[in-house]
Amino acid sequence: GEDVEQSLFLSVREGDSSVINCTYTDSSSTYLYWYKQEPGAGLQLLTYIFSNMDMKQDQRLTVLLNKKDKHLSLRIADTQTGDSAIYFCAERDGGATNKLIFGTGTLLAVQP
Amino acid sequence: SAVISQKPSRDICQRGTSLTIQCQVDSQVTMMFWYRQQPGQSLTLIATANQGSEATYESGFVIDKFPISRPNLTFSTLTVSNMSPEDSSIYLCSVEGPVGETQYFGPGTRLLVL
């Protein structure tokens, strides 16, 4: 079945860049997503990329997609303490259901 | 993006009881989903709420335990029946965005079963 993996934890200093990585297994995924979850809050959609693209930039966020290796990354430039949260990548099921399959989540800790 | 609200935002319940969670969207949407996030875990899809027909459940989830209603294109309910402590989770509804590329999530309902 589909599987989405992420590293559990990342620690960076304020002002540095953060890179959160994700691997997935479903080669028929149409869209891939990055969500942010702050403590006690719901999920905020940060950005997403269509599977025929290899890069998308949105202000401080850069998404890179390597479809051959089924690898997705999220780069946050000039990381701030307010970026501290859990980041989930998700792939959209390539079948008819449109459901999202989520990764395990990466806890980003930004040190001042 | 759609504005999604859920009620209640949190609850503490006794085992053996049932809780109904409501999800309201500010615009008509075709696809609505219910997810569960167990403590410290990722999100797992429970079911797709279909308007005018029975919900479509994922493997491991059954209608008797998680009955779902979808009376119109802006509203859905999820009931967690005969609760046990293992049902303590965050329950989130989500909707597909207007062009079908995105999914937006409600704020979640935090459930603690004692």
Tab-separated table of C-alpha atoms in Angstrom:
chain	number	residue	atom	x	y	z
A	1	GLY	CA	0.000	0.000	0.000
A	2	GLU	CA	0.913	3.645	-0.030
A	3	ASP	CA	3.485	4.811	2.477
A	4	VAL	CA	4.845	8.287	3.243
A	5	GLU	CA	7.932	8.690	5.394
A	6	GLN	CA	9.513	11.708	7.062
A	7	SER	CA	12.304	12.244	9.522
A	8	LEU	CA	10.894	12.849	12.988
A	9	PHE	CA	12.809	15.870	14.135
A	10	LEU	CA	14.786	18.853	12.814
A	11	SER	CA	16.473	21.586	14.820
A	12	VAL	CA	17.757	24.804	13.248
A	13	ARG	CA	18.873	28.229	14.396
A	14	GLU	CA	16.802	31.293	13.721
A	15	GLY	CA	17.743	32.833	10.374
A	16	ASP	CA	19.072	29.580	8.916
A	17	SER	CA	17.319	27.604	6.203
A	18	SER	CA	15.335	24.485	7.095
A	19	VAL	CA	14.924	21.533	4.776
A	20	ILE	CA	12.287	18.936	5.589
A	21	ASN	CA	12.332	15.765	3.531
A	22	CYS	CA	9.657	13.269	2.589
A	23	THR	CA	9.559	10.064	0.560
A	24	TYR	CA	6.457	8.433	-0.829
A	25	THR	CA	5.658	5.250	-2.683
A	26	ASP	CA	2.605	5.895	-4.877
A	27	SER	CA	3.940	6.798	-8.318
A	28	SER	CA	0.420	7.692	-9.479
A	29	SER	CA	0.030	10.533	-6.964
A	30	THR	CA	-1.292	13.644	-8.678
A	31	TYR	CA	-0.568	16.251	-6.029
A	32	LEU	CA	1.751	16.459	-3.053
A	33	TYR	CA	1.196	18.770	-0.115
A	34	TRP	CA	2.868	20.347	2.869
A	35	TYR	CA	0.778	21.105	5.951
A	36	LYS	CA	1.798	22.853	9.165
A	37	GLN	CA	0.365	22.017	12.573
A	38	GLU	CA	1.122	24.288	15.497
A	39	PRO	CA	0.561	23.050	19.067
A	40	GLY	CA	-3.134	22.676	19.824
A	41	ALA	CA	-4.143	23.807	16.344
A	42	GLY	CA	-5.546	22.235	13.198
A	43	LEU	CA	-3.736	21.723	9.913
A	44	GLN	CA	-2.775	24.687	7.770
A	45	LEU	CA	-2.121	24.080	4.087
A	46	LEU	CA	1.244	25.679	3.326
A	47	THR	CA	1.777	24.770	-0.287
A	48	TYR	CA	1.295	22.003	-2.807
A	49	ILE	CA	2.813	20.874	-6.068
A	50	PHE	CA	1.424	19.100	-9.079
A	51	SER	CA	3.231	15.880	-9.897
A	52	ASN	CA	4.440	17.070	-13.307
A	53	MET	CA	6.347	19.970	-11.742
A	54	ASP	CA	9.759	19.720	-10.137
A	55	MET	CA	9.839	22.988	-8.221
A	56	LYS	CA	7.487	25.544	-6.761
A	57	GLN	CA	8.439	28.702	-4.871
A	58	ASP	CA	6.139	30.727	-2.660
A	59	GLN	CA	7.812	33.501	-0.694
A	60	ARG	CA	10.069	31.797	1.894
A	61	LEU	CA	8.941	28.330	0.871
A	62	THR	CA	10.491	26.226	-1.883
A	63	VAL	CA	9.153	22.780	-2.752
A	64	LEU	CA	11.307	20.389	-4.722
A	65	LEU	CA	9.912	17.213	-6.241
A	66	ASN	CA	12.026	14.368	-7.596
A	67	LYS	CA	9.428	12.122	-9.118
A	68	LYS	CA	11.934	9.496	-10.199
A	69	ASP	CA	13.117	8.992	-6.620
A	70	LYS	CA	9.661	9.775	-5.144
A	71	HIS	CA	11.251	12.424	-2.939
A	72	LEU	CA	9.672	15.685	-1.836
A	73	SER	CA	11.313	18.444	0.177
A	74	LEU	CA	10.242	21.711	1.749
A	75	ARG	CA	12.820	24.450	2.228
A	76	ILE	CA	12.024	27.320	4.545
A	77	ALA	CA	14.343	30.281	4.067
A	78	ASP	CA	15.244	32.579	6.978
A	79	THR	CA	13.534	30.311	9.506
A	80	GLN	CA	11.809	32.139	12.353
A	81	THR	CA	10.738	30.973	15.810
A	82	GLY	CA	7.147	31.187	14.582
A	83	ASP	CA	7.958	28.408	12.114
A	84	SER	CA	8.324	25.950	14.998
A	85	ALA	CA	5.632	23.336	14.393
A	86	ILE	CA	5.029	19.855	13.035
A	87	TYR	CA	5.172	19.666	9.245
A	88	PHE	CA	3.298	16.935	7.420
A	89	CYS	CA	3.772	15.975	3.824
A	90	ALA	CA	0.877	14.234	2.120
A	91	GLU	CA	0.245	12.625	-1.214
A	92	ARG	CA	-3.079	12.561	-2.962
A	93	ASP	CA	-4.234	9.077	-3.786
A	94	GLY	CA	-3.910	8.442	-7.491
A	95	GLY	CA	-7.197	6.555	-7.539
A	96	ALA	CA	-10.745	7.805	-7.483
A	97	THR	CA	-11.041	8.639	-3.809
A	98	ASN	CA	-8.976	11.874	-3.688
A	99	LYS	CA	-7.965	10.941	-0.168
A	100	LEU	CA	-4.711	12.199	1.307
A	101	ILE	CA	-2.093	9.887	2.728
A	102	PHE	CA	-0.047	11.637	5.356
A	103	GLY	CA	3.529	11.246	6.422
A	104	THR	CA	4.565	10.760	10.012
A	105	GLY	CA	5.284	14.453	10.531
A	106	THR	CA	8.533	16.314	11.224
A	107	LEU	CA	8.845	18.421	14.355
A	108	LEU	CA	10.783	21.584	13.480
A	109	ALA	CA	12.368	23.317	16.450
A	110	VAL	CA	13.795	26.773	15.800
A	111	GLN	CA	16.408	27.892	18.312
A	112	PRO	CA	16.690	31.652	18.931
B	1	SER	CA	-10.079	28.838	0.808
B	2	ALA	CA	-13.165	27.467	2.529
B	3	VAL	CA	-13.916	28.414	6.124
B	4	ILE	CA	-14.586	25.276	8.127
B	5	SER	CA	-15.899	25.114	11.660
B	6	GLN	CA	-16.292	22.129	13.959
B	7	LYS	CA	-18.317	21.629	17.097
B	8	PRO	CA	-17.456	20.839	19.781
B	9	SER	CA	-13.849	22.006	19.773
B	10	ARG	CA	-13.066	19.612	22.615
B	11	ASP	CA	-14.857	17.257	24.945
B	12	ILE	CA	-14.212	14.819	27.748
B	13	CYS	CA	-16.510	11.795	27.641
B	14	GLN	CA	-17.143	8.671	29.638
B	15	ARG	CA	-16.524	5.275	28.120
B	16	GLY	CA	-19.567	3.654	26.608
B	17	THR	CA	-21.149	6.933	25.551
B	18	SER	CA	-21.340	8.462	22.062
B	19	LEU	CA	-20.363	11.875	20.754
B	20	THR	CA	-21.500	13.571	17.561
B	21	ILE	CA	-19.108	16.025	15.923
B	22	GLN	CA	-20.420	18.614	13.496
B	23	CYS	CA	-18.589	20.104	10.537
B	24	GLN	CA	-19.908	23.218	8.799
B	25	VAL	CA	-18.449	24.796	5.651
B	26	ASP	CA	-19.168	28.310	4.423
B	27	SER	CA	-19.622	27.192	0.810
B	28	GLN	CA	-20.952	24.182	-1.034
B	29	VAL	CA	-18.364	21.465	-1.497
B	30	THR	CA	-18.534	18.138	-3.247
B	31	MET	CA	-16.019	16.171	-1.244
B	32	MET	CA	-15.904	16.066	2.560
B	33	PHE	CA	-13.667	13.799	4.578
B	34	TRP	CA	-13.225	12.766	8.213
B	35	TYR	CA	-9.733	12.072	9.591
B	36	ARG	CA	-8.450	10.900	12.943
B	37	GLN	CA	-5.174	11.965	14.544
B	38	GLN	CA	-4.272	9.805	17.508
B	39	PRO	CA	-1.960	11.320	20.156
B	40	GLY	CA	1.475	12.005	18.695
B	41	GLN	CA	0.529	10.357	15.414
B	42	SER	CA	-0.177	11.338	11.851
B	43	LEU	CA	-3.603	11.630	10.274
B	44	THR	CA	-5.608	8.662	9.055
B	45	LEU	CA	-8.673	8.893	6.865
B	46	ILE	CA	-11.789	7.428	8.482
B	47	ALA	CA	-14.252	7.921	5.639
B	48	THR	CA	-15.445	10.066	2.779
B	49	ALA	CA	-18.807	11.685	3.502
B	50	ASN	CA	-20.964	11.430	0.400
B	51	GLN	CA	-23.938	13.723	-0.042
B	52	GLY	CA	-27.129	11.752	-0.488
B	53	SER	CA	-25.578	8.333	-0.037
B	54	GLU	CA	-23.760	6.236	2.516
B	55	ALA	CA	-20.244	7.222	3.508
B	56	THR	CA	-17.268	5.324	2.087
B	57	TYR	CA	-15.173	3.873	4.913
B	58	GLU	CA	-11.479	3.073	4.897
B	59	SER	CA	-10.123	-0.262	5.964
B	60	GLY	CA	-10.334	-0.643	9.721
B	61	PHE	CA	-13.271	1.744	10.172
B	62	VAL	CA	-16.914	0.639	10.211
B	63	ILE	CA	-20.241	2.403	10.038
B	64	ASP	CA	-21.481	1.020	13.355
B	65	LYS	CA	-18.591	2.634	15.191
B	66	PHE	CA	-18.362	5.855	13.155
B	67	PRO	CA	-21.742	6.663	11.593
B	68	ILE	CA	-21.592	9.679	9.294
B	69	SER	CA	-24.295	11.920	7.942
B	70	ARG	CA	-24.075	14.318	4.995
B	71	PRO	CA	-27.499	15.918	4.559
B	72	ASN	CA	-26.313	18.697	2.222
B	73	LEU	CA	-23.249	20.162	0.535
B	74	THR	CA	-22.182	22.328	3.494
B	75	PHE	CA	-22.627	20.072	6.525
B	76	SER	CA	-21.595	16.691	7.879
B	77	THR	CA	-21.548	14.889	11.206
B	78	LEU	CA	-19.348	12.121	12.558
B	79	THR	CA	-20.482	10.102	15.568
B	80	VAL	CA	-17.994	8.198	17.681
B	81	SER	CA	-20.084	5.417	19.206
B	82	ASN	CA	-19.642	3.358	22.342
B	83	MET	CA	-16.413	5.149	23.123
B	84	SER	CA	-13.367	3.662	24.806
B	85	PRO	CA	-10.128	5.384	25.879
B	86	GLU	CA	-8.556	4.230	22.606
B	87	ASP	CA	-10.882	6.646	20.795
B	88	SER	CA	-9.135	9.604	22.414
B	89	SER	CA	-7.911	11.550	19.406
B	90	ILE	CA	-8.305	14.665	17.393
B	91	TYR	CA	-11.040	14.302	14.778
B	92	LEU	CA	-10.762	16.579	11.775
B	93	CYS	CA	-13.030	17.199	8.857
B	94	SER	CA	-11.655	18.370	5.565
B	95	VAL	CA	-13.082	19.582	2.292
B	96	GLU	CA	-11.792	19.660	-1.205
B	97	GLY	CA	-11.017	23.129	-2.570
B	98	PRO	CA	-13.034	24.682	-5.409
B	99	VAL	CA	-10.726	23.529	-8.200
B	100	GLY	CA	-10.211	20.096	-6.721
B	101	GLU	CA	-6.469	20.491	-6.187
B	102	THR	CA	-6.394	21.168	-2.463
B	103	GLN	CA	-7.871	19.975	0.807
B	104	TYR	CA	-8.564	22.300	3.677
B	105	PHE	CA	-8.995	21.181	7.256
B	106	GLY	CA	-11.223	22.258	10.050
B	107	PRO	CA	-9.748	23.165	13.449
B	108	GLY	CA	-10.382	19.684	14.830
B	109	THR	CA	-12.290	18.245	17.780
B	110	ARG	CA	-10.124	17.093	20.661
B	111	LEU	CA	-11.735	14.117	22.342
B	112	LEU	CA	-10.641	12.554	25.606
B	113	VAL	CA	-12.396	9.376	26.734
B	114	LEU	CA	-12.072	8.397	30.375
